[in-house]
Amino acid sequence: MAFSSRTLPSHLRQGSTSGNPGSQSTGQSPALLARVNEKKAELENLKELRDLSAAVANQMEALEQKLATLSDGTEAIATVVGNWHNVLRAINMASAKIPSPRTADEAAVNPQEDTLPLPQTLVRIPTEHAPALQAQTDAVMESEHNSSSIS
């Protein structure tokens, strides 16, 4: 194969020698090449750091969503637990009015008392004040949440 006698323009000749990082051109010193290689390695490390930071940020956002769900569930449980004292008080009031069961001897002595009506077993709790109570409970929960986030 015969080589062409044409000469290449100077900008093409420099491009072919500078494109090969293993070869040293006369214009670049070994210290400069070492610095360029260090910067390339640093750039790769920074890209890896950026990718890892993005992954951590995504995991933190997922964790934040899960914690918000957990917080909502905790508030619901706190509301239920907060209402238990009312339920127990109503059950206690209803059970205090129920007459105790009689023995067979007492029933034979006083047959006219058998006609006393027993209270209904269903406890009815008025709900007319429920929106005001719910607003009050929400305000308490929010103030507790704010005080815990400040600490």
PDB file of C-alpha atoms in Angstrom:
ATOM      1  CA  MET A   1       0.000   0.000   0.000  1.00  0.00           C
ATOM      2  CA  ALA A   2       1.446   3.292  -1.052  1.00  0.00           C
ATOM      3  CA  PHE A   3       1.183   6.384   1.108  1.00  0.00           C
ATOM      4  CA  SER A   4      -0.233   9.517  -0.347  1.00  0.00           C
ATOM      5  CA  SER A   5       2.174  12.348  -0.863  1.00  0.00           C
ATOM      6  CA  ARG A   6      -0.384  14.878   0.293  1.00  0.00           C
ATOM      7  CA  THR A   7       0.294  16.584   3.588  1.00  0.00           C
ATOM      8  CA  LEU A   8      -2.397  16.969   6.184  1.00  0.00           C
ATOM      9  CA  PRO A   9      -3.340  20.369   7.505  1.00  0.00           C
ATOM     10  CA  SER A  10      -1.790  21.237  10.838  1.00  0.00           C
ATOM     11  CA  HIS A  11      -5.075  21.181  12.803  1.00  0.00           C
ATOM     12  CA  LEU A  12      -5.702  17.565  11.708  1.00  0.00           C
ATOM     13  CA  ARG A  13      -2.214  16.450  12.644  1.00  0.00           C
ATOM     14  CA  GLN A  14      -2.498  17.952  16.147  1.00  0.00           C
ATOM     15  CA  GLY A  15      -5.911  16.355  16.646  1.00  0.00           C
ATOM     16  CA  SER A  16      -4.561  12.897  15.941  1.00  0.00           C
ATOM     17  CA  THR A  17      -1.663  13.222  18.371  1.00  0.00           C
ATOM     18  CA  SER A  18      -3.649  14.891  21.169  1.00  0.00           C
ATOM     19  CA  GLY A  19      -6.518  12.383  20.830  1.00  0.00           C
ATOM     20  CA  ASN A  20      -4.300   9.619  22.124  1.00  0.00           C
ATOM     21  CA  PRO A  21      -3.796  10.216  25.857  1.00  0.00           C
ATOM     22  CA  GLY A  22      -0.982   7.664  26.033  1.00  0.00           C
ATOM     23  CA  SER A  23       1.241   9.613  23.683  1.00  0.00           C
ATOM     24  CA  GLN A  24       2.979  12.745  24.868  1.00  0.00           C
ATOM     25  CA  SER A  25       2.935  15.711  22.601  1.00  0.00           C
ATOM     26  CA  THR A  26       5.683  18.207  22.750  1.00  0.00           C
ATOM     27  CA  GLY A  27       3.330  20.966  23.998  1.00  0.00           C
ATOM     28  CA  GLN A  28       2.158  19.113  27.134  1.00  0.00           C
ATOM     29  CA  SER A  29       4.319  18.324  30.090  1.00  0.00           C
ATOM     30  CA  PRO A  30       3.950  15.118  32.138  1.00  0.00           C
ATOM     31  CA  ALA A  31       2.814  17.168  35.156  1.00  0.00           C
ATOM     32  CA  LEU A  32      -0.023  18.672  33.105  1.00  0.00           C
ATOM     33  CA  LEU A  33      -1.115  15.237  31.896  1.00  0.00           C
ATOM     34  CA  ALA A  34      -1.085  13.940  35.474  1.00  0.00           C
ATOM     35  CA  ARG A  35      -3.222  16.896  36.563  1.00  0.00           C
ATOM     36  CA  VAL A  36      -5.710  16.254  33.737  1.00  0.00           C
ATOM     37  CA  ASN A  37      -5.948  12.596  34.756  1.00  0.00           C
ATOM     38  CA  GLU A  38      -6.517  13.609  38.393  1.00  0.00           C
ATOM     39  CA  LYS A  39      -9.303  15.947  37.321  1.00  0.00           C
ATOM     40  CA  LYS A  40     -10.905  13.171  35.227  1.00  0.00           C
ATOM     41  CA  ALA A  41     -10.806  10.842  38.221  1.00  0.00           C
ATOM     42  CA  GLU A  42     -12.250  13.589  40.412  1.00  0.00           C
ATOM     43  CA  LEU A  43     -15.025  14.166  37.862  1.00  0.00           C
ATOM     44  CA  GLU A  44     -15.907  10.459  37.884  1.00  0.00           C
ATOM     45  CA  ASN A  45     -15.998  10.480  41.682  1.00  0.00           C
ATOM     46  CA  LEU A  46     -18.233  13.550  41.670  1.00  0.00           C
ATOM     47  CA  LYS A  47     -20.612  11.909  39.179  1.00  0.00           C
ATOM     48  CA  GLU A  48     -20.784   8.830  41.393  1.00  0.00           C
ATOM     49  CA  LEU A  49     -21.399  11.042  44.425  1.00  0.00           C
ATOM     50  CA  ARG A  50     -24.189  12.840  42.565  1.00  0.00           C
ATOM     51  CA  ASP A  51     -25.850   9.540  41.652  1.00  0.00           C
ATOM     52  CA  LEU A  52     -25.578   8.223  45.200  1.00  0.00           C
ATOM     53  CA  SER A  53     -26.939  11.501  46.594  1.00  0.00           C
ATOM     54  CA  ALA A  54     -29.922  11.276  44.257  1.00  0.00           C
ATOM     55  CA  ALA A  55     -30.582   7.715  45.447  1.00  0.00           C
ATOM     56  CA  VAL A  56     -30.416   8.828  49.095  1.00  0.00           C
ATOM     57  CA  ALA A  57     -32.768  11.733  48.353  1.00  0.00           C
ATOM     58  CA  ASN A  58     -35.269   9.338  46.745  1.00  0.00           C
ATOM     59  CA  GLN A  59     -35.088   7.027  49.743  1.00  0.00           C
ATOM     60  CA  MET A  60     -35.621   9.965  52.106  1.00  0.00           C
ATOM     61  CA  GLU A  61     -38.710  11.056  50.155  1.00  0.00           C
ATOM     62  CA  ALA A  62     -40.122   7.523  50.350  1.00  0.00           C
ATOM     63  CA  LEU A  63     -39.382   7.470  54.081  1.00  0.00           C
ATOM     64  CA  GLU A  64     -41.101  10.837  54.497  1.00  0.00           C
ATOM     65  CA  GLN A  65     -44.240   9.489  52.797  1.00  0.00           C
ATOM     66  CA  LYS A  66     -44.232   6.398  55.006  1.00  0.00           C
ATOM     67  CA  LEU A  67     -43.789   8.528  58.119  1.00  0.00           C
ATOM     68  CA  ALA A  68     -46.697  10.754  57.066  1.00  0.00           C
ATOM     69  CA  THR A  69     -48.875   7.649  56.744  1.00  0.00           C
ATOM     70  CA  LEU A  70     -47.663   6.433  60.118  1.00  0.00           C
ATOM     71  CA  SER A  71     -48.397   9.827  61.652  1.00  0.00           C
ATOM     72  CA  ASP A  72     -51.951   9.814  60.270  1.00  0.00           C
ATOM     73  CA  GLY A  73     -52.509   6.341  61.689  1.00  0.00           C
ATOM     74  CA  THR A  74     -51.122   7.404  65.048  1.00  0.00           C
ATOM     75  CA  GLU A  75     -53.498  10.354  65.179  1.00  0.00           C
ATOM     76  CA  ALA A  76     -56.441   8.051  64.462  1.00  0.00           C
ATOM     77  CA  ILE A  77     -55.353   5.673  67.199  1.00  0.00           C
ATOM     78  CA  ALA A  78     -54.907   8.592  69.616  1.00  0.00           C
ATOM     79  CA  THR A  79     -58.463   9.714  68.867  1.00  0.00           C
ATOM     80  CA  VAL A  80     -59.844   6.242  69.530  1.00  0.00           C
ATOM     81  CA  VAL A  81     -57.855   5.875  72.753  1.00  0.00           C
ATOM     82  CA  GLY A  82     -58.935   9.366  73.807  1.00  0.00           C
ATOM     83  CA  ASN A  83     -62.575   8.360  73.414  1.00  0.00           C
ATOM     84  CA  TRP A  84     -62.293   5.139  75.431  1.00  0.00           C
ATOM     85  CA  HIS A  85     -62.842   6.898  78.741  1.00  0.00           C
ATOM     86  CA  ASN A  86     -66.192   8.177  77.410  1.00  0.00           C
ATOM     87  CA  VAL A  87     -67.168   4.703  76.259  1.00  0.00           C
ATOM     88  CA  LEU A  88     -66.195   3.123  79.566  1.00  0.00           C
ATOM     89  CA  ARG A  89     -68.038   5.825  81.506  1.00  0.00           C
ATOM     90  CA  ALA A  90     -71.189   5.237  79.447  1.00  0.00           C
ATOM     91  CA  ILE A  91     -70.946   1.487  79.984  1.00  0.00           C
ATOM     92  CA  ASN A  92     -70.474   2.052  83.713  1.00  0.00           C
ATOM     93  CA  MET A  93     -73.494   4.366  83.873  1.00  0.00           C
ATOM     94  CA  ALA A  94     -75.627   1.883  81.949  1.00  0.00           C
ATOM     95  CA  SER A  95     -74.514  -1.068  84.040  1.00  0.00           C
ATOM     96  CA  ALA A  96     -75.146   0.818  87.315  1.00  0.00           C
ATOM     97  CA  LYS A  97     -78.847   1.123  86.435  1.00  0.00           C
ATOM     98  CA  ILE A  98     -79.280  -2.573  85.579  1.00  0.00           C
ATOM     99  CA  PRO A  99     -80.794  -4.412  88.520  1.00  0.00           C
ATOM    100  CA  SER A 100     -78.818  -7.352  89.772  1.00  0.00           C
ATOM    101  CA  PRO A 101     -80.215 -10.798  88.895  1.00  0.00           C
ATOM    102  CA  ARG A 102     -82.397 -12.324  91.570  1.00  0.00           C
ATOM    103  CA  THR A 103     -82.228 -15.683  93.083  1.00  0.00           C
ATOM    104  CA  ALA A 104     -85.233 -17.989  92.951  1.00  0.00           C
ATOM    105  CA  ASP A 105     -86.052 -17.299  96.611  1.00  0.00           C
ATOM    106  CA  GLU A 106     -86.253 -13.504  96.089  1.00  0.00           C
ATOM    107  CA  ALA A 107     -88.454 -13.926  93.010  1.00  0.00           C
ATOM    108  CA  ALA A 108     -90.942 -16.038  94.985  1.00  0.00           C
ATOM    109  CA  VAL A 109     -91.139 -13.487  97.826  1.00  0.00           C
ATOM    110  CA  ASN A 110     -91.738 -10.386  95.630  1.00  0.00           C
ATOM    111  CA  PRO A 111     -93.519 -11.436  92.418  1.00  0.00           C
ATOM    112  CA  GLN A 112     -94.797  -7.902  91.647  1.00  0.00           C
ATOM    113  CA  GLU A 113     -91.249  -6.570  91.111  1.00  0.00           C
ATOM    114  CA  ASP A 114     -90.766  -8.833  88.081  1.00  0.00           C
ATOM    115  CA  THR A 115     -92.720  -6.386  85.976  1.00  0.00           C
ATOM    116  CA  LEU A 116     -90.077  -3.617  86.297  1.00  0.00           C
ATOM    117  CA  PRO A 117     -88.738  -2.727  82.862  1.00  0.00           C
ATOM    118  CA  LEU A 118     -85.049  -3.382  82.340  1.00  0.00           C
ATOM    119  CA  PRO A 119     -82.948  -0.700  80.660  1.00  0.00           C
ATOM    120  CA  GLN A 120     -82.057  -1.057  77.025  1.00  0.00           C
ATOM    121  CA  THR A 121     -78.734  -2.739  76.419  1.00  0.00           C
ATOM    122  CA  LEU A 122     -77.883  -0.323  73.638  1.00  0.00           C
ATOM    123  CA  VAL A 123     -76.059   2.775  74.846  1.00  0.00           C
ATOM    124  CA  ARG A 124     -76.853   5.835  72.805  1.00  0.00           C
ATOM    125  CA  ILE A 125     -74.372   8.667  72.780  1.00  0.00           C
ATOM    126  CA  PRO A 126     -75.588  12.003  71.421  1.00  0.00           C
ATOM    127  CA  THR A 127     -73.572  13.168  68.428  1.00  0.00           C
ATOM    128  CA  GLU A 128     -74.851  16.715  68.202  1.00  0.00           C
ATOM    129  CA  HIS A 129     -71.599  18.010  69.727  1.00  0.00           C
ATOM    130  CA  ALA A 130     -69.330  15.719  67.692  1.00  0.00           C
ATOM    131  CA  PRO A 131     -68.049  18.393  65.234  1.00  0.00           C
ATOM    132  CA  ALA A 132     -67.052  20.722  68.085  1.00  0.00           C
ATOM    133  CA  LEU A 133     -65.366  17.866  69.953  1.00  0.00           C
ATOM    134  CA  GLN A 134     -63.562  16.774  66.795  1.00  0.00           C
ATOM    135  CA  ALA A 135     -62.299  20.325  66.202  1.00  0.00           C
ATOM    136  CA  GLN A 136     -61.116  20.515  69.796  1.00  0.00           C
ATOM    137  CA  THR A 137     -59.342  17.143  69.493  1.00  0.00           C
ATOM    138  CA  ASP A 138     -57.701  18.240  66.243  1.00  0.00           C
ATOM    139  CA  ALA A 139     -56.467  21.442  67.880  1.00  0.00           C
ATOM    140  CA  VAL A 140     -54.984  19.490  70.787  1.00  0.00           C
ATOM    141  CA  MET A 141     -53.301  17.006  68.452  1.00  0.00           C
ATOM    142  CA  GLU A 142     -51.872  19.817  66.325  1.00  0.00           C
ATOM    143  CA  SER A 143     -50.521  21.659  69.352  1.00  0.00           C
ATOM    144  CA  GLU A 144     -48.895  18.424  70.573  1.00  0.00           C
ATOM    145  CA  HIS A 145     -47.433  17.872  67.115  1.00  0.00           C
ATOM    146  CA  ASN A 146     -46.089  21.418  66.994  1.00  0.00           C
ATOM    147  CA  SER A 147     -44.591  21.195  70.467  1.00  0.00           C
ATOM    148  CA  SER A 148     -42.911  17.866  69.627  1.00  0.00           C
ATOM    149  CA  SER A 149     -41.486  19.218  66.375  1.00  0.00           C
ATOM    150  CA  ILE A 150     -40.040  22.261  68.164  1.00  0.00           C
ATOM    151  CA  SER A 151     -38.223  20.090  70.719  1.00  0.00           C
TER     152      SER A 151
END
